[in-house]
């Protein structure tokens, strides 16, 4: 993989963020998602790479852009597999709340799990707690292990959980153990990534979210030296077949870092669309816009924060006229 891709993909996530941020608070999640997807698609076309979407917006017949199998880039340069979530948190943008991201992960061919669009049970932690948690252990035991690893009391921990009825029991277990909770409406990629940054105040992500988001989170945490474990949760025979079709032999097995994102290299980039603990969202002022992006590479361990200042006058395609 070429390290020049690291900088190239920042342009892609920035474009998606700039476009979709115009939809903040308008109550239109599909429009926000389409804006991010088409912006991403356009910029990918300018990058010297031989990319193939392995996690994307769906199958060819259901997604006109960034569908699984779609080829990306100018066709010259490194051959890589690409996972995208142009707008991770469509509802977040529609409502104007926290932690919507435009996300891309890139890895060498066959290194990313081809995660079907279904649920995945997850536990994610930052570097200090790597090797200390176990998705099969009790919630109390995992909280205790993370507290010890971080030299904190369990009462000091902050656990992020998607605010869903399916997490009723999990939330009770966390409360019983004494840890604190941040319930989120959406956006568990940001939550997983934030566990690796002390300043965010986020210690763990627990619960059930999207499987594709689990793979994206794994790439981020690989670059950051953190860890996520996952378990696919096929809800019926059709979803089990889908796993088999996507090359997953045992859908019930625990997926560790190496299963989610293999090898020693991968690149991850995320641009904030709305404000979050780690990244500020897009801000507009007249003909100017600003973006904040984190971009990182597993092989070198470099993590960069890139502040973008954009001239909308010179990039008129970013101005949405409603
Ligand atoms: C999950 C989560 C995402 O949507 O996919 C969630 O991983 C969907 O779950 O971060 P529900 O069916 O419970 O809404 C997100 O929150 C946003 O894509
Ligand atoms: Mg999406
Ligand atoms: Mg998503």
mmCIF file of C-alpha atoms and ligand atoms in Angstrom:
data_model
loop_
_atom_site.group_PDB
_atom_site.id
_atom_site.type_symbol
_atom_site.label_atom_id
_atom_site.label_comp_id
_atom_site.label_asym_id
_atom_site.label_seq_id
_atom_site.Cartn_x
_atom_site.Cartn_y
_atom_site.Cartn_z
ATOM 1 C CA UNK A 1 0.000 0.000 0.000
ATOM 2 C CA UNK A 2 1.238 3.442 -0.709
ATOM 3 C CA UNK A 3 1.470 5.979 2.014
ATOM 4 C CA UNK A 4 0.515 8.763 -0.382
ATOM 5 C CA UNK A 5 -3.029 7.399 -0.164
ATOM 6 C CA UNK A 6 -3.125 8.630 3.404
ATOM 7 C CA UNK A 7 -3.277 12.233 2.304
ATOM 8 C CA UNK A 8 -5.396 11.546 -0.754
ATOM 9 C CA UNK A 9 -8.277 10.058 1.193
ATOM 10 C CA UNK A 10 -8.499 13.111 3.421
ATOM 11 C CA UNK A 11 -9.764 14.996 0.408
ATOM 12 C CA UNK A 12 -12.452 12.364 0.016
ATOM 13 C CA UNK A 13 -13.771 12.443 3.581
ATOM 14 C CA UNK A 14 -13.557 16.242 3.637
ATOM 15 C CA UNK A 15 -15.675 16.475 0.507
ATOM 16 C CA UNK A 16 -18.288 14.113 1.928
ATOM 17 C CA UNK A 17 -18.415 16.066 5.192
ATOM 18 C CA UNK A 18 -18.662 19.446 3.478
ATOM 19 C CA UNK A 19 -21.539 18.292 1.312
ATOM 20 C CA UNK A 20 -23.551 16.459 3.922
ATOM 21 C CA UNK A 21 -23.092 19.082 6.655
ATOM 22 C CA UNK A 22 -25.363 21.371 4.641
ATOM 23 C CA UNK A 23 -28.187 19.018 5.605
ATOM 24 C CA UNK A 24 -27.668 19.424 9.337
ATOM 25 C CA UNK A 25 -30.941 19.673 11.211
ATOM 26 C CA UNK A 26 -33.103 19.544 8.129
ATOM 27 C CA UNK A 27 -34.674 16.248 9.086
ATOM 28 C CA UNK A 28 -33.654 14.626 5.809
ATOM 29 C CA UNK A 29 -31.305 11.754 6.390
ATOM 30 C CA UNK A 30 -31.468 10.313 2.890
ATOM 31 C CA UNK A 31 -30.535 13.602 1.296
ATOM 32 C CA UNK A 32 -27.654 14.003 3.741
ATOM 33 C CA UNK A 33 -26.447 10.498 2.928
ATOM 34 C CA UNK A 34 -26.752 11.004 -0.841
ATOM 35 C CA UNK A 35 -24.794 14.244 -0.609
ATOM 36 C CA UNK A 36 -21.952 12.512 1.231
ATOM 37 C CA UNK A 37 -21.957 9.517 -1.082
ATOM 38 C CA UNK A 38 -21.848 11.451 -4.336
ATOM 39 C CA UNK A 39 -19.146 13.802 -3.050
ATOM 40 C CA UNK A 40 -17.054 10.833 -1.997
ATOM 41 C CA UNK A 41 -17.601 9.123 -5.315
ATOM 42 C CA UNK A 42 -16.520 12.189 -7.279
ATOM 43 C CA UNK A 43 -13.259 12.706 -5.421
ATOM 44 C CA UNK A 44 -12.318 9.020 -5.487
ATOM 45 C CA UNK A 45 -12.246 9.282 -9.256
ATOM 46 C CA UNK A 46 -9.291 11.665 -9.055
ATOM 47 C CA UNK A 47 -7.062 9.442 -6.902
ATOM 48 C CA UNK A 48 -4.325 7.320 -8.470
ATOM 49 C CA UNK A 49 -5.379 3.967 -7.079
ATOM 50 C CA UNK A 50 -6.841 0.643 -8.067
ATOM 51 C CA UNK A 51 -9.518 0.440 -5.417
ATOM 52 C CA UNK A 52 -12.409 -1.923 -4.931
ATOM 53 C CA UNK A 53 -15.267 -1.327 -2.536
ATOM 54 C CA UNK A 54 -15.600 -4.231 -0.086
ATOM 55 C CA UNK A 55 -17.815 -2.444 2.416
ATOM 56 C CA UNK A 56 -20.066 0.148 0.876
ATOM 57 C CA UNK A 57 -23.538 1.393 0.313
ATOM 58 C CA UNK A 58 -24.979 -1.984 -0.682
ATOM 59 C CA UNK A 59 -25.183 -4.252 -3.702
ATOM 60 C CA UNK A 60 -24.976 -2.951 -7.228
ATOM 61 C CA UNK A 61 -28.706 -3.263 -7.848
ATOM 62 C CA UNK A 62 -29.639 -1.300 -4.733
ATOM 63 C CA UNK A 63 -26.886 1.330 -4.599
ATOM 64 C CA UNK A 64 -25.984 3.473 -7.577
ATOM 65 C CA UNK A 65 -22.737 4.613 -5.984
ATOM 66 C CA UNK A 66 -20.046 3.047 -3.843
ATOM 67 C CA UNK A 67 -21.674 -0.372 -4.107
ATOM 68 C CA UNK A 68 -19.775 -3.484 -3.092
ATOM 69 C CA UNK A 69 -17.456 -4.466 -5.921
ATOM 70 C CA UNK A 70 -17.342 -1.007 -7.471
ATOM 71 C CA UNK A 71 -13.949 0.056 -8.748
ATOM 72 C CA UNK A 72 -12.490 3.290 -7.479
ATOM 73 C CA UNK A 73 -9.663 5.524 -8.572
ATOM 74 C CA UNK A 74 -7.931 6.291 -11.794
ATOM 75 C CA UNK A 75 -6.911 2.652 -12.238
ATOM 76 C CA UNK A 76 -3.209 3.269 -11.797
ATOM 77 C CA UNK A 77 -1.352 2.857 -8.526
ATOM 78 C CA UNK A 78 -1.791 0.525 -5.574
ATOM 79 C CA UNK A 79 -4.439 -2.205 -5.583
ATOM 80 C CA UNK A 80 -6.408 -1.874 -2.394
ATOM 81 C CA UNK A 81 -9.701 -2.789 -0.781
ATOM 82 C CA UNK A 82 -11.819 0.101 0.375
ATOM 83 C CA UNK A 83 -14.468 0.309 3.094
ATOM 84 C CA UNK A 84 -16.646 3.392 3.178
ATOM 85 C CA UNK A 85 -19.388 4.869 5.267
ATOM 86 C CA UNK A 86 -19.856 8.219 3.522
ATOM 87 C CA UNK A 87 -22.108 9.390 6.331
ATOM 88 C CA UNK A 88 -21.824 7.389 9.535
ATOM 89 C CA UNK A 89 -24.805 8.855 11.325
ATOM 90 C CA UNK A 90 -27.416 9.941 8.810
ATOM 91 C CA UNK A 91 -29.928 10.477 11.637
ATOM 92 C CA UNK A 92 -27.356 12.481 13.534
ATOM 93 C CA UNK A 93 -27.057 14.970 10.698
ATOM 94 C CA UNK A 94 -30.808 15.038 10.127
ATOM 95 C CA UNK A 95 -31.238 15.997 13.782
ATOM 96 C CA UNK A 96 -28.097 18.077 14.122
ATOM 97 C CA UNK A 97 -26.680 16.160 17.065
ATOM 98 C CA UNK A 98 -23.304 14.611 17.867
ATOM 99 C CA UNK A 99 -20.557 12.623 16.195
ATOM 100 C CA UNK A 100 -21.566 12.188 12.568
ATOM 101 C CA UNK A 101 -18.505 11.272 10.496
ATOM 102 C CA UNK A 102 -17.517 10.727 6.891
ATOM 103 C CA UNK A 103 -15.372 7.584 7.018
ATOM 104 C CA UNK A 104 -12.978 5.629 4.793
ATOM 105 C CA UNK A 105 -10.727 2.683 5.562
ATOM 106 C CA UNK A 106 -8.247 1.172 3.142
ATOM 107 C CA UNK A 107 -6.315 -2.069 3.384
ATOM 108 C CA UNK A 108 -4.417 -4.447 1.153
ATOM 109 C CA UNK A 109 -6.528 -6.825 -0.889
ATOM 110 C CA UNK A 110 -8.441 -9.422 1.187
ATOM 111 C CA UNK A 111 -7.449 -7.960 4.533
ATOM 112 C CA UNK A 112 -10.817 -6.517 5.516
ATOM 113 C CA UNK A 113 -13.666 -8.721 6.655
ATOM 114 C CA UNK A 114 -16.474 -8.495 4.106
ATOM 115 C CA UNK A 115 -19.016 -7.701 6.763
ATOM 116 C CA UNK A 116 -22.617 -8.147 5.665
ATOM 117 C CA UNK A 117 -25.109 -5.454 6.564
ATOM 118 C CA UNK A 118 -26.369 -6.977 9.799
ATOM 119 C CA UNK A 119 -25.879 -6.515 13.517
ATOM 120 C CA UNK A 120 -22.663 -7.173 15.391
ATOM 121 C CA UNK A 121 -22.113 -7.370 19.128
ATOM 122 C CA UNK A 122 -19.050 -5.295 20.001
ATOM 123 C CA UNK A 123 -16.625 -4.421 22.737
ATOM 124 C CA UNK A 124 -14.052 -1.738 21.956
ATOM 125 C CA UNK A 125 -11.280 -0.297 24.094
ATOM 126 C CA UNK A 126 -8.231 1.900 23.768
ATOM 127 C CA UNK A 127 -4.562 0.818 23.975
ATOM 128 C CA UNK A 128 -4.278 0.476 27.753
ATOM 129 C CA UNK A 129 -6.991 -2.172 27.918
ATOM 130 C CA UNK A 130 -5.875 -4.239 24.933
ATOM 131 C CA UNK A 131 -5.812 -7.940 25.751
ATOM 132 C CA UNK A 132 -7.721 -7.385 28.984
ATOM 133 C CA UNK A 133 -11.320 -7.649 27.738
ATOM 134 C CA UNK A 134 -13.276 -10.609 26.421
ATOM 135 C CA UNK A 135 -16.547 -10.322 24.530
ATOM 136 C CA UNK A 136 -17.675 -13.569 26.175
ATOM 137 C CA UNK A 137 -16.962 -12.380 29.709
ATOM 138 C CA UNK A 138 -19.574 -10.700 31.883
ATOM 139 C CA UNK A 139 -20.102 -6.954 31.658
ATOM 140 C CA UNK A 140 -18.943 -6.591 35.262
ATOM 141 C CA UNK A 141 -15.714 -8.491 34.578
ATOM 142 C CA UNK A 142 -14.927 -6.426 31.485
ATOM 143 C CA UNK A 143 -15.542 -3.183 33.333
ATOM 144 C CA UNK A 144 -13.328 -4.329 36.178
ATOM 145 C CA UNK A 145 -10.575 -5.287 33.721
ATOM 146 C CA UNK A 146 -10.677 -1.935 31.922
ATOM 147 C CA UNK A 147 -10.724 -0.038 35.212
ATOM 148 C CA UNK A 148 -7.638 -1.908 36.404
ATOM 149 C CA UNK A 149 -5.848 -1.467 33.086
ATOM 150 C CA UNK A 150 -6.532 2.267 33.134
ATOM 151 C CA UNK A 151 -5.780 2.661 36.811
ATOM 152 C CA UNK A 152 -9.262 4.024 37.447
ATOM 153 C CA UNK A 153 -12.189 2.985 39.582
ATOM 154 C CA UNK A 154 -15.084 1.299 37.796
ATOM 155 C CA UNK A 155 -17.167 4.305 38.916
ATOM 156 C CA UNK A 156 -14.879 6.559 36.865
ATOM 157 C CA UNK A 157 -15.411 4.694 33.602
ATOM 158 C CA UNK A 158 -17.585 6.053 30.814
ATOM 159 C CA UNK A 159 -19.208 3.423 28.621
ATOM 160 C CA UNK A 160 -20.851 4.330 25.340
ATOM 161 C CA UNK A 161 -23.992 2.418 24.452
ATOM 162 C CA UNK A 162 -26.387 2.912 21.548
ATOM 163 C CA UNK A 163 -29.720 3.991 23.009
ATOM 164 C CA UNK A 164 -31.855 1.054 21.893
ATOM 165 C CA UNK A 165 -34.408 -1.213 23.606
ATOM 166 C CA UNK A 166 -32.133 -4.167 22.799
ATOM 167 C CA UNK A 167 -29.604 -2.776 25.266
ATOM 168 C CA UNK A 168 -31.921 -2.663 28.292
ATOM 169 C CA UNK A 169 -30.190 -5.528 30.041
ATOM 170 C CA UNK A 170 -26.700 -4.332 29.137
ATOM 171 C CA UNK A 171 -27.453 -0.880 30.517
ATOM 172 C CA UNK A 172 -28.706 -2.428 33.765
ATOM 173 C CA UNK A 173 -25.540 -4.489 34.059
ATOM 174 C CA UNK A 174 -23.331 -1.450 33.543
ATOM 175 C CA UNK A 175 -25.301 0.555 36.097
ATOM 176 C CA UNK A 176 -25.153 -2.284 38.580
ATOM 177 C CA UNK A 177 -21.395 -2.491 38.175
ATOM 178 C CA UNK A 178 -21.246 1.228 38.974
ATOM 179 C CA UNK A 179 -19.787 2.610 35.742
ATOM 180 C CA UNK A 180 -21.129 5.694 34.038
ATOM 181 C CA UNK A 181 -22.913 5.595 30.677
ATOM 182 C CA UNK A 182 -23.253 7.835 27.684
ATOM 183 C CA UNK A 183 -26.258 6.781 25.623
ATOM 184 C CA UNK A 184 -25.930 7.744 21.989
ATOM 185 C CA UNK A 185 -28.571 7.895 19.277
ATOM 186 C CA UNK A 186 -26.199 6.691 16.540
ATOM 187 C CA UNK A 187 -22.562 6.664 15.556
ATOM 188 C CA UNK A 188 -20.701 3.814 17.135
ATOM 189 C CA UNK A 189 -17.639 4.221 14.871
ATOM 190 C CA UNK A 190 -16.903 7.534 16.572
ATOM 191 C CA UNK A 191 -17.558 5.892 19.922
ATOM 192 C CA UNK A 192 -15.116 3.050 19.225
ATOM 193 C CA UNK A 193 -12.449 5.400 17.928
ATOM 194 C CA UNK A 194 -12.885 7.750 20.880
ATOM 195 C CA UNK A 195 -11.944 4.997 23.350
ATOM 196 C CA UNK A 196 -8.356 5.386 22.128
ATOM 197 C CA UNK A 197 -8.132 9.097 22.991
ATOM 198 C CA UNK A 198 -7.924 10.071 26.674
ATOM 199 C CA UNK A 199 -9.284 13.556 26.074
ATOM 200 C CA UNK A 200 -12.614 12.272 24.819
ATOM 201 C CA UNK A 201 -13.421 10.819 28.231
ATOM 202 C CA UNK A 202 -14.675 7.619 26.603
ATOM 203 C CA UNK A 203 -13.410 4.328 28.020
ATOM 204 C CA UNK A 204 -15.403 1.597 26.301
ATOM 205 C CA UNK A 205 -17.991 0.904 23.654
ATOM 206 C CA UNK A 206 -20.371 -1.943 24.458
ATOM 207 C CA UNK A 207 -23.400 -3.341 22.688
ATOM 208 C CA UNK A 208 -24.883 -4.149 19.323
ATOM 209 C CA UNK A 209 -24.407 -1.984 16.236
ATOM 210 C CA UNK A 210 -23.797 -2.433 12.536
ATOM 211 C CA UNK A 211 -21.290 -5.052 11.350
ATOM 212 C CA UNK A 212 -19.800 -2.833 8.605
ATOM 213 C CA UNK A 213 -19.240 -0.173 11.275
ATOM 214 C CA UNK A 214 -17.456 -2.842 13.318
ATOM 215 C CA UNK A 215 -14.894 -3.339 10.556
ATOM 216 C CA UNK A 216 -14.378 0.407 10.144
ATOM 217 C CA UNK A 217 -13.877 0.690 13.890
ATOM 218 C CA UNK A 218 -11.344 -2.147 13.777
ATOM 219 C CA UNK A 219 -9.252 -0.298 11.208
ATOM 220 C CA UNK A 220 -9.310 2.870 13.302
ATOM 221 C CA UNK A 221 -8.356 0.972 16.436
ATOM 222 C CA UNK A 222 -5.640 -0.934 14.619
ATOM 223 C CA UNK A 223 -4.045 2.387 13.704
ATOM 224 C CA UNK A 224 -4.457 3.598 17.279
ATOM 225 C CA UNK A 225 -3.272 0.450 19.044
ATOM 226 C CA UNK A 226 -6.695 -0.259 20.529
ATOM 227 C CA UNK A 227 -8.924 -3.291 20.182
ATOM 228 C CA UNK A 228 -12.421 -4.298 19.160
ATOM 229 C CA UNK A 229 -13.937 -7.753 19.386
ATOM 230 C CA UNK A 230 -17.108 -8.590 17.513
ATOM 231 C CA UNK A 231 -19.703 -11.276 17.036
ATOM 232 C CA UNK A 232 -22.001 -11.284 14.026
ATOM 233 C CA UNK A 233 -25.667 -11.669 14.882
ATOM 234 C CA UNK A 234 -27.428 -13.073 11.813
ATOM 235 C CA UNK A 235 -31.125 -12.785 12.608
ATOM 236 C CA UNK A 236 -32.369 -15.512 10.272
ATOM 237 C CA UNK A 237 -31.367 -18.103 7.687
ATOM 238 C CA UNK A 238 -31.150 -15.477 4.952
ATOM 239 C CA UNK A 239 -28.589 -13.489 6.932
ATOM 240 C CA UNK A 240 -26.627 -16.668 7.637
ATOM 241 C CA UNK A 241 -26.530 -17.410 3.937
ATOM 242 C CA UNK A 242 -25.384 -13.880 3.359
ATOM 243 C CA UNK A 243 -22.425 -14.514 5.687
ATOM 244 C CA UNK A 244 -21.478 -17.639 3.763
ATOM 245 C CA UNK A 245 -21.776 -15.785 0.466
ATOM 246 C CA UNK A 246 -19.421 -13.138 1.754
ATOM 247 C CA UNK A 247 -16.823 -15.722 2.711
ATOM 248 C CA UNK A 248 -17.526 -15.990 6.424
ATOM 249 C CA UNK A 249 -17.364 -19.677 7.233
ATOM 250 C CA UNK A 250 -18.357 -19.612 10.889
ATOM 251 C CA UNK A 251 -20.789 -16.771 11.594
ATOM 252 C CA UNK A 252 -20.882 -17.564 15.318
ATOM 253 C CA UNK A 253 -17.195 -17.178 15.996
ATOM 254 C CA UNK A 254 -15.681 -14.267 17.864
ATOM 255 C CA UNK A 255 -14.030 -11.846 15.467
ATOM 256 C CA UNK A 256 -10.764 -10.476 16.752
ATOM 257 C CA UNK A 257 -8.688 -7.649 15.318
ATOM 258 C CA UNK A 258 -6.894 -9.955 12.908
ATOM 259 C CA UNK A 259 -10.231 -11.286 11.583
ATOM 260 C CA UNK A 260 -11.715 -7.827 11.119
ATOM 261 C CA UNK A 261 -8.624 -6.198 9.630
ATOM 262 C CA UNK A 262 -5.706 -8.512 8.923
ATOM 263 C CA UNK A 263 -2.051 -7.777 8.250
ATOM 264 C CA UNK A 264 0.033 -4.951 9.603
ATOM 265 C CA UNK A 265 -1.054 -2.110 7.342
ATOM 266 C CA UNK A 266 -4.258 -0.148 6.911
ATOM 267 C CA UNK A 267 -5.293 3.465 6.588
ATOM 268 C CA UNK A 268 -8.252 5.197 8.197
ATOM 269 C CA UNK A 269 -9.656 8.677 7.742
ATOM 270 C CA UNK A 270 -12.675 10.358 9.308
ATOM 271 C CA UNK A 271 -13.871 13.935 8.947
ATOM 272 C CA UNK A 272 -16.320 15.364 11.459
ATOM 273 C CA UNK A 273 -19.664 16.317 9.960
ATOM 274 C CA UNK A 274 -21.268 17.386 13.242
ATOM 275 C CA UNK A 275 -19.331 18.138 16.425
ATOM 276 C CA UNK A 276 -17.993 15.276 18.490
ATOM 277 C CA UNK A 277 -15.639 14.652 21.400
ATOM 278 C CA UNK A 278 -12.697 14.231 19.048
ATOM 279 C CA UNK A 279 -13.510 16.178 15.907
ATOM 280 C CA UNK A 280 -15.338 19.416 15.384
ATOM 281 C CA UNK A 281 -17.985 19.328 12.701
ATOM 282 C CA UNK A 282 -18.053 21.411 9.550
ATOM 283 C CA UNK A 283 -18.486 25.118 10.132
ATOM 284 C CA UNK A 284 -19.633 27.505 7.434
ATOM 285 C CA UNK A 285 -19.124 31.207 7.214
ATOM 286 C CA UNK A 286 -20.067 32.758 3.938
ATOM 287 C CA UNK A 287 -17.661 31.528 1.323
ATOM 288 C CA UNK A 288 -15.462 29.694 3.816
ATOM 289 C CA UNK A 289 -15.845 26.347 5.526
ATOM 290 C CA UNK A 290 -13.662 24.479 7.991
ATOM 291 C CA UNK A 291 -13.241 20.757 8.559
ATOM 292 C CA UNK A 292 -11.423 18.573 11.078
ATOM 293 C CA UNK A 293 -10.079 15.206 10.032
ATOM 294 C CA UNK A 294 -8.162 12.440 11.717
ATOM 295 C CA UNK A 295 -6.102 10.293 9.368
ATOM 296 C CA UNK A 296 -3.839 7.481 10.421
ATOM 297 C CA UNK A 297 -1.861 4.516 9.224
ATOM 298 C CA UNK A 298 -1.362 1.253 11.077
ATOM 299 C CA UNK A 299 2.074 0.449 9.717
ATOM 300 C CA UNK A 300 3.749 3.678 10.789
ATOM 301 C CA UNK A 301 1.471 4.412 13.732
ATOM 302 C CA UNK A 302 1.225 8.027 12.649
ATOM 303 C CA UNK A 303 -1.965 9.829 13.636
ATOM 304 C CA UNK A 304 -2.581 13.202 12.064
ATOM 305 C CA UNK A 305 -5.236 15.803 12.715
ATOM 306 C CA UNK A 306 -5.849 17.942 9.688
ATOM 307 C CA UNK A 307 -7.638 21.273 9.860
ATOM 308 C CA UNK A 308 -9.083 22.110 6.469
ATOM 309 C CA UNK A 309 -9.965 25.618 5.444
ATOM 310 C CA UNK A 310 -12.036 25.516 2.291
ATOM 311 C CA UNK A 311 -12.980 28.200 -0.158
ATOM 312 C CA UNK A 312 -16.506 27.522 -1.327
ATOM 313 C CA UNK A 313 -16.046 30.174 -3.959
ATOM 314 C CA UNK A 314 -13.370 28.052 -5.524
ATOM 315 C CA UNK A 315 -15.254 24.838 -4.853
ATOM 316 C CA UNK A 316 -18.739 25.948 -5.899
ATOM 317 C CA UNK A 317 -19.987 22.359 -6.013
ATOM 318 C CA UNK A 318 -19.976 22.349 -2.185
ATOM 319 C CA UNK A 319 -22.626 25.027 -1.968
ATOM 320 C CA UNK A 320 -26.088 23.569 -1.784
ATOM 321 C CA UNK A 321 -28.856 25.801 -3.005
ATOM 322 C CA UNK A 322 -32.149 24.814 -1.455
HETATM 323 C C1 LIG B 1 -25.701 0.913 13.931
HETATM 324 C C2 LIG B 1 -24.512 1.677 14.409
HETATM 325 C C3 LIG B 1 -24.313 2.939 13.585
HETATM 326 O O1 LIG B 1 -26.677 2.923 13.105
HETATM 327 O O2 LIG B 1 -25.470 0.439 12.624
HETATM 328 C C4 LIG B 1 -26.913 1.806 13.911
HETATM 329 O O3 LIG B 1 -23.394 0.821 14.263
HETATM 330 C C5 LIG B 1 -28.101 1.066 13.364
HETATM 331 O O4 LIG B 1 -28.653 0.403 14.373
HETATM 332 O O5 LIG B 1 -23.302 3.717 14.136
HETATM 333 P P1 LIG B 1 -30.226 0.513 14.552
HETATM 334 O O6 LIG B 1 -30.813 -0.450 13.585
HETATM 335 O O7 LIG B 1 -30.441 0.151 15.967
HETATM 336 O O8 LIG B 1 -30.588 1.939 14.269
HETATM 337 C C6 LIG B 1 -25.591 3.713 13.479
HETATM 338 O O9 LIG B 1 -25.879 4.265 14.760
HETATM 339 C C7 LIG B 1 -25.438 4.817 12.437
HETATM 340 O O10 LIG B 1 -25.143 4.246 11.175
HETATM 341 MG MG1 LIG B 2 -23.968 5.076 5.800
HETATM 342 MG MG1 LIG B 3 -23.296 3.796 9.342
#
